[in-house]
């Protein structure tokens, strides 16, 4: 069942996570990761256009959450590699620090909003000197010819270049949830039962693995696969139940996620 | 005058002062009467009284009736200081943003601030105030629509500074077909409704 | 105070009022001191006294110090009337995303787009372009590092929009550090090992 979040559109993964932990007073421990992912997907579906940046950031955070969650399910036994363990603590601290930073500036923004509102009640005088001083006023149009004006007009009505998506702070994206979903729809029917490890053994990119994971969750939501996890740290078994009517509906549904 | 009348009147006087202070051009008393929801005669009386009160108090500004409207201006007595200030605050060149805005108004006049905003994609408020203060553009009319948006056009000074006889002498842009979105922006801008969809979309862009 | 001193001072006050009335943006007291040929402290004192005198007299305008300078503006009390008058130049709304981005830049400036991105968790490109187009932020320098990233900071217009005299009038960031219970809630939410037996038992149920 989808976790309903009745709030305005979220600005990003931190926004959503802050909301999940603070406003909704939901402990990540209690709410399964699946629910968080679903809450996010609900938000994504509500967006008019899919923002690959937000999705990517979310995937990175989702990956951290997966690790936290997995680790938490382990009842205190330290059979984890020490390096891995330290890396996980580090990631957790980093995530916590980012959330705190994000919360701090959200609160500042609230104060800014009040200041703007208060200042907005007054209107500045900007009329400038009257015509008695016109002679003294600098002629801003000195050197401006009619042709320059014409060129300025052309420049002004020129279509603006579309905002480029700058991927400076993330690794190049070689995968998307939509793509992963397409691939899985292609592979799964013939495989029947397969483990998540097998599905991702050829993939070395963490983002791509998370994409596949989210795609599996999406298929689960659509009722096309069953998921089984026999023991706590065990591999996830993916069982295709969707029959052979692969195609339009599933793909149509995920159109929203494409960049 | 009863106490209540005095009090109402004080509020109206304050509102009057506020409006006149932010006005870029002399304000027609008819418009003032409308905004303050007072009879024209009352508003005109208030303006005269304010004007006298400023003179008596010996302020460095005055309220005068010019070109059929009321406006604040600096007092002639302090002109020497104002001149110094004007000369001191010279900025020699026009910014490209200001030039583009001026060009849009020159070619598409009369048009509202909203329409300029929709073409330029940014809030032209500050730039337009500067252009207006410099006397290159002016309020030419108000839109018929419910919003009654102020429509702007260029001035005689603008033509003079560009060495043009009339707007017809501007280099033609007829052979240049503006992109569809500009045409659409202009058309939409002409249909001004209180909750302007263009305004909304600009907000979204920002978000 | 001698008669002569009082008289000089009255003239200076009038000149001050005249200059401030024709100014199109807040006037730096240093410039005022220069134009009026008075010590800075005297001019600042006069501005403060004028400001108080207007408030006491109950005018519909006020003299305020904003973005490092003095300016006339309409009184907040009469905003309802003034808004009617300036109907189509209302300040465009600032989205919450834009406000958050402004908050980060205001306190951490100068900083790069990437630094903003890492705090907000989303690409701030579109928002920052709008803020730049509106004149609230500007490119202030370049990073020394290999990428030579452009560093951004806030502008005088940002201060004006918030009605602040300077960045120093911003509330200290320490006031905004999330309280202990929030930190605890977040730590709980992100904890790696079950912190208590209750948690552990719920864990089993869930597992």
GROMACS .gro file of C-alpha atoms in nm, chain B residues 1-202:
model
  202
  260UNK     CA    1  -1.594   6.828   1.223
  261UNK     CA    2  -1.675   6.539   1.455
  262UNK     CA    3  -1.401   6.327   1.611
  263UNK     CA    4  -1.483   6.035   1.391
  264UNK     CA    5  -1.462   6.243   1.078
  265UNK     CA    6  -1.124   6.374   1.185
  266UNK     CA    7  -0.996   6.026   1.237
  267UNK     CA    8  -1.114   5.892   0.905
  268UNK     CA    9  -0.968   6.192   0.740
  269UNK     CA   10  -0.626   6.135   0.905
  270UNK     CA   11  -0.612   5.784   0.761
  271UNK     CA   12  -0.708   5.913   0.420
  272UNK     CA   13  -0.440   6.180   0.438
  273UNK     CA   14  -0.179   5.917   0.522
  274UNK     CA   15  -0.294   5.700   0.232
  275UNK     CA   16  -0.281   6.003   0.006
  276UNK     CA   17   0.076   6.077   0.112
  277UNK     CA   18   0.174   5.714   0.057
  278UNK     CA   19   0.028   5.701  -0.293
  279UNK     CA   20   0.175   6.035  -0.400
  280UNK     CA   21   0.516   5.935  -0.266
  281UNK     CA   22   0.543   5.619  -0.477
  282UNK     CA   23   0.389   5.770  -0.792
  283UNK     CA   24   0.625   5.805  -1.086
  284UNK     CA   25   0.418   6.076  -1.253
  285UNK     CA   26   0.165   6.339  -1.140
  286UNK     CA   27  -0.150   6.162  -1.017
  287UNK     CA   28  -0.488   6.274  -1.147
  288UNK     CA   29  -0.713   6.374  -0.855
  289UNK     CA   30  -0.995   6.171  -1.013
  290UNK     CA   31  -0.785   5.858  -0.976
  291UNK     CA   32  -0.697   5.958  -0.621
  292UNK     CA   33  -1.066   6.006  -0.539
  293UNK     CA   34  -1.137   5.660  -0.678
  294UNK     CA   35  -0.854   5.492  -0.486
  295UNK     CA   36  -0.941   5.665  -0.159
  296UNK     CA   37  -1.316   5.625  -0.211
  297UNK     CA   38  -1.374   5.991  -0.139
  298UNK     CA   39  -1.549   6.266  -0.331
  299UNK     CA   40  -1.324   6.448  -0.575
  300UNK     CA   41  -1.370   6.779  -0.394
  301UNK     CA   42  -1.260   6.626  -0.063
  302UNK     CA   43  -0.946   6.479  -0.219
  303UNK     CA   44  -0.858   6.803  -0.392
  304UNK     CA   45  -0.909   6.989  -0.067
  305UNK     CA   46  -0.682   6.744   0.114
  306UNK     CA   47  -0.410   6.782  -0.147
  307UNK     CA   48  -0.420   7.160  -0.115
  308UNK     CA   49  -0.410   7.141   0.263
  309UNK     CA   50  -0.118   6.895   0.253
  310UNK     CA   51   0.066   7.118   0.012
  311UNK     CA   52   0.024   7.415   0.244
  312UNK     CA   53   0.117   7.214   0.551
  313UNK     CA   54   0.446   7.105   0.389
  314UNK     CA   55   0.523   7.465   0.296
  315UNK     CA   56   0.450   7.588   0.646
  316UNK     CA   57   0.660   7.317   0.807
  317UNK     CA   58   0.946   7.424   0.582
  318UNK     CA   59   1.016   7.083   0.427
  319UNK     CA   60   1.274   7.037   0.154
  320UNK     CA   61   1.004   6.885  -0.066
  321UNK     CA   62   0.670   7.019  -0.183
  322UNK     CA   63   0.344   6.889  -0.317
  323UNK     CA   64   0.249   7.064  -0.639
  324UNK     CA   65  -0.020   7.039  -0.902
  325UNK     CA   66   0.136   6.992  -1.241
  326UNK     CA   67  -0.005   6.866  -1.572
  327UNK     CA   68  -0.344   6.812  -1.410
  328UNK     CA   69  -0.211   6.593  -1.130
  329UNK     CA   70  -0.040   6.611  -0.793
  330UNK     CA   71   0.319   6.514  -0.731
  331UNK     CA   72   0.598   6.544  -0.481
  332UNK     CA   73   0.906   6.730  -0.596
  333UNK     CA   74   1.211   6.885  -0.438
  334UNK     CA   75   1.170   7.244  -0.316
  335UNK     CA   76   1.320   7.511  -0.546
  336UNK     CA   77   1.515   7.644  -0.247
  337UNK     CA   78   1.730   7.333  -0.235
  338UNK     CA   79   1.783   7.301  -0.611
  339UNK     CA   80   2.156   7.366  -0.578
  340UNK     CA   81   2.198   7.058  -0.362
  341UNK     CA   82   1.971   6.843  -0.581
  342UNK     CA   83   2.173   6.948  -0.887
  343UNK     CA   84   2.493   6.837  -0.718
  344UNK     CA   85   2.333   6.505  -0.637
  345UNK     CA   86   2.204   6.452  -0.992
  346UNK     CA   87   2.544   6.533  -1.139
  347UNK     CA   88   2.716   6.305  -0.895
  348UNK     CA   89   2.500   6.002  -0.970
  349UNK     CA   90   2.583   5.982  -1.339
  350UNK     CA   91   2.604   5.639  -1.486
  351UNK     CA   92   2.715   5.682  -1.841
  352UNK     CA   93   2.598   5.367  -2.017
  353UNK     CA   94   2.268   5.193  -2.061
  354UNK     CA   95   2.268   4.828  -1.957
  355UNK     CA   96   2.187   4.569  -2.220
  356UNK     CA   97   1.887   4.461  -2.013
  357UNK     CA   98   1.756   4.817  -2.016
  358UNK     CA   99   1.819   4.853  -2.388
  359UNK     CA  100   1.634   4.530  -2.464
  360UNK     CA  101   1.341   4.640  -2.252
  361UNK     CA  102   1.336   4.978  -2.423
  362UNK     CA  103   1.348   4.809  -2.763
  363UNK     CA  104   1.052   4.585  -2.677
  364UNK     CA  105   0.849   4.884  -2.565
  365UNK     CA  106   0.951   5.089  -2.870
  366UNK     CA  107   0.842   4.822  -3.115
  367UNK     CA  108   0.542   4.674  -2.936
  368UNK     CA  109   0.386   4.975  -2.764
  369UNK     CA  110   0.152   5.021  -2.593
  370UNK     CA  111   0.210   4.726  -2.363
  371UNK     CA  112   0.198   4.637  -1.996
  372UNK     CA  113   0.475   4.542  -1.757
  373UNK     CA  114   0.338   4.188  -1.762
  374UNK     CA  115   0.381   4.169  -2.136
  375UNK     CA  116   0.737   4.297  -2.118
  376UNK     CA  117   0.805   4.042  -1.844
  377UNK     CA  118   0.665   3.760  -2.052
  378UNK     CA  119   0.888   3.847  -2.345
  379UNK     CA  120   1.205   3.908  -2.148
  380UNK     CA  121   1.141   3.622  -1.907
  381UNK     CA  122   1.242   3.829  -1.607
  382UNK     CA  123   1.081   4.093  -1.391
  383UNK     CA  124   1.149   4.424  -1.569
  384UNK     CA  125   1.022   4.637  -1.283
  385UNK     CA  126   1.345   4.809  -1.179
  386UNK     CA  127   1.461   4.861  -1.536
  387UNK     CA  128   1.127   5.010  -1.641
  388UNK     CA  129   1.126   5.250  -1.348
  389UNK     CA  130   1.469   5.373  -1.453
  390UNK     CA  131   1.359   5.416  -1.813
  391UNK     CA  132   1.050   5.599  -1.692
  392UNK     CA  133   1.246   5.820  -1.454
  393UNK     CA  134   1.483   5.908  -1.737
  394UNK     CA  135   1.185   6.008  -1.945
  395UNK     CA  136   1.235   5.751  -2.222
  396UNK     CA  137   0.909   5.570  -2.156
  397UNK     CA  138   0.584   5.682  -2.001
  398UNK     CA  139   0.242   5.557  -1.899
  399UNK     CA  140   0.027   5.604  -2.205
  400UNK     CA  141  -0.302   5.441  -2.107
  401UNK     CA  142  -0.468   5.172  -1.903
  402UNK     CA  143  -0.582   4.837  -2.029
  403UNK     CA  144  -0.960   4.800  -2.067
  404UNK     CA  145  -0.957   4.463  -1.894
  405UNK     CA  146  -1.054   4.415  -1.531
  406UNK     CA  147  -0.691   4.446  -1.417
  407UNK     CA  148  -0.664   4.791  -1.576
  408UNK     CA  149  -0.293   4.737  -1.620
  409UNK     CA  150  -0.088   5.045  -1.703
  410UNK     CA  151   0.029   5.043  -2.064
  411UNK     CA  152   0.364   5.195  -2.151
  412UNK     CA  153   0.502   5.363  -2.459
  413UNK     CA  154   0.805   5.567  -2.561
  414UNK     CA  155   0.825   5.946  -2.529
  415UNK     CA  156   0.914   6.237  -2.753
  416UNK     CA  157   1.246   6.253  -2.569
  417UNK     CA  158   1.319   5.898  -2.670
  418UNK     CA  159   1.268   5.984  -3.037
  419UNK     CA  160   1.476   6.296  -2.998
  420UNK     CA  161   1.767   6.113  -2.837
  421UNK     CA  162   1.765   5.853  -3.111
  422UNK     CA  163   1.740   6.121  -3.376
  423UNK     CA  164   1.412   5.992  -3.513
  424UNK     CA  165   1.115   6.189  -3.650
  425UNK     CA  166   0.859   5.932  -3.552
  426UNK     CA  167   0.820   5.571  -3.453
  427UNK     CA  168   0.764   5.492  -3.817
  428UNK     CA  169   1.131   5.568  -3.878
  429UNK     CA  170   1.248   5.286  -3.654
  430UNK     CA  171   1.432   5.020  -3.856
  431UNK     CA  172   1.165   4.773  -3.968
  432UNK     CA  173   1.130   4.439  -3.802
  433UNK     CA  174   0.840   4.336  -4.024
  434UNK     CA  175   1.045   4.078  -4.211
  435UNK     CA  176   1.142   3.927  -3.882
  436UNK     CA  177   0.882   3.686  -3.753
  437UNK     CA  178   0.906   3.652  -3.376
  438UNK     CA  179   0.908   3.300  -3.237
  439UNK     CA  180   0.568   3.150  -3.157
  440UNK     CA  181   0.611   3.183  -2.783
  441UNK     CA  182   0.669   3.558  -2.808
  442UNK     CA  183   0.357   3.600  -3.021
  443UNK     CA  184   0.167   3.390  -2.774
  444UNK     CA  185   0.303   3.584  -2.480
  445UNK     CA  186   0.190   3.907  -2.638
  446UNK     CA  187  -0.152   3.772  -2.719
  447UNK     CA  188  -0.198   3.630  -2.373
  448UNK     CA  189  -0.075   3.949  -2.219
  449UNK     CA  190  -0.347   4.139  -2.398
  450UNK     CA  191  -0.609   3.931  -2.229
  451UNK     CA  192  -0.542   4.049  -1.882
  452UNK     CA  193  -0.734   3.868  -1.616
  453UNK     CA  194  -0.698   3.919  -1.240
  454UNK     CA  195  -0.526   3.587  -1.178
  455UNK     CA  196  -0.294   3.615  -1.468
  456UNK     CA  197  -0.179   3.276  -1.594
  457UNK     CA  198   0.141   3.433  -1.715
  458UNK     CA  199   0.217   3.558  -1.374
  459UNK     CA  200   0.159   3.211  -1.245
  460UNK     CA  201   0.391   3.053  -1.495
  461UNK     CA  202   0.664   3.300  -1.410
   0.00000   0.00000   0.00000
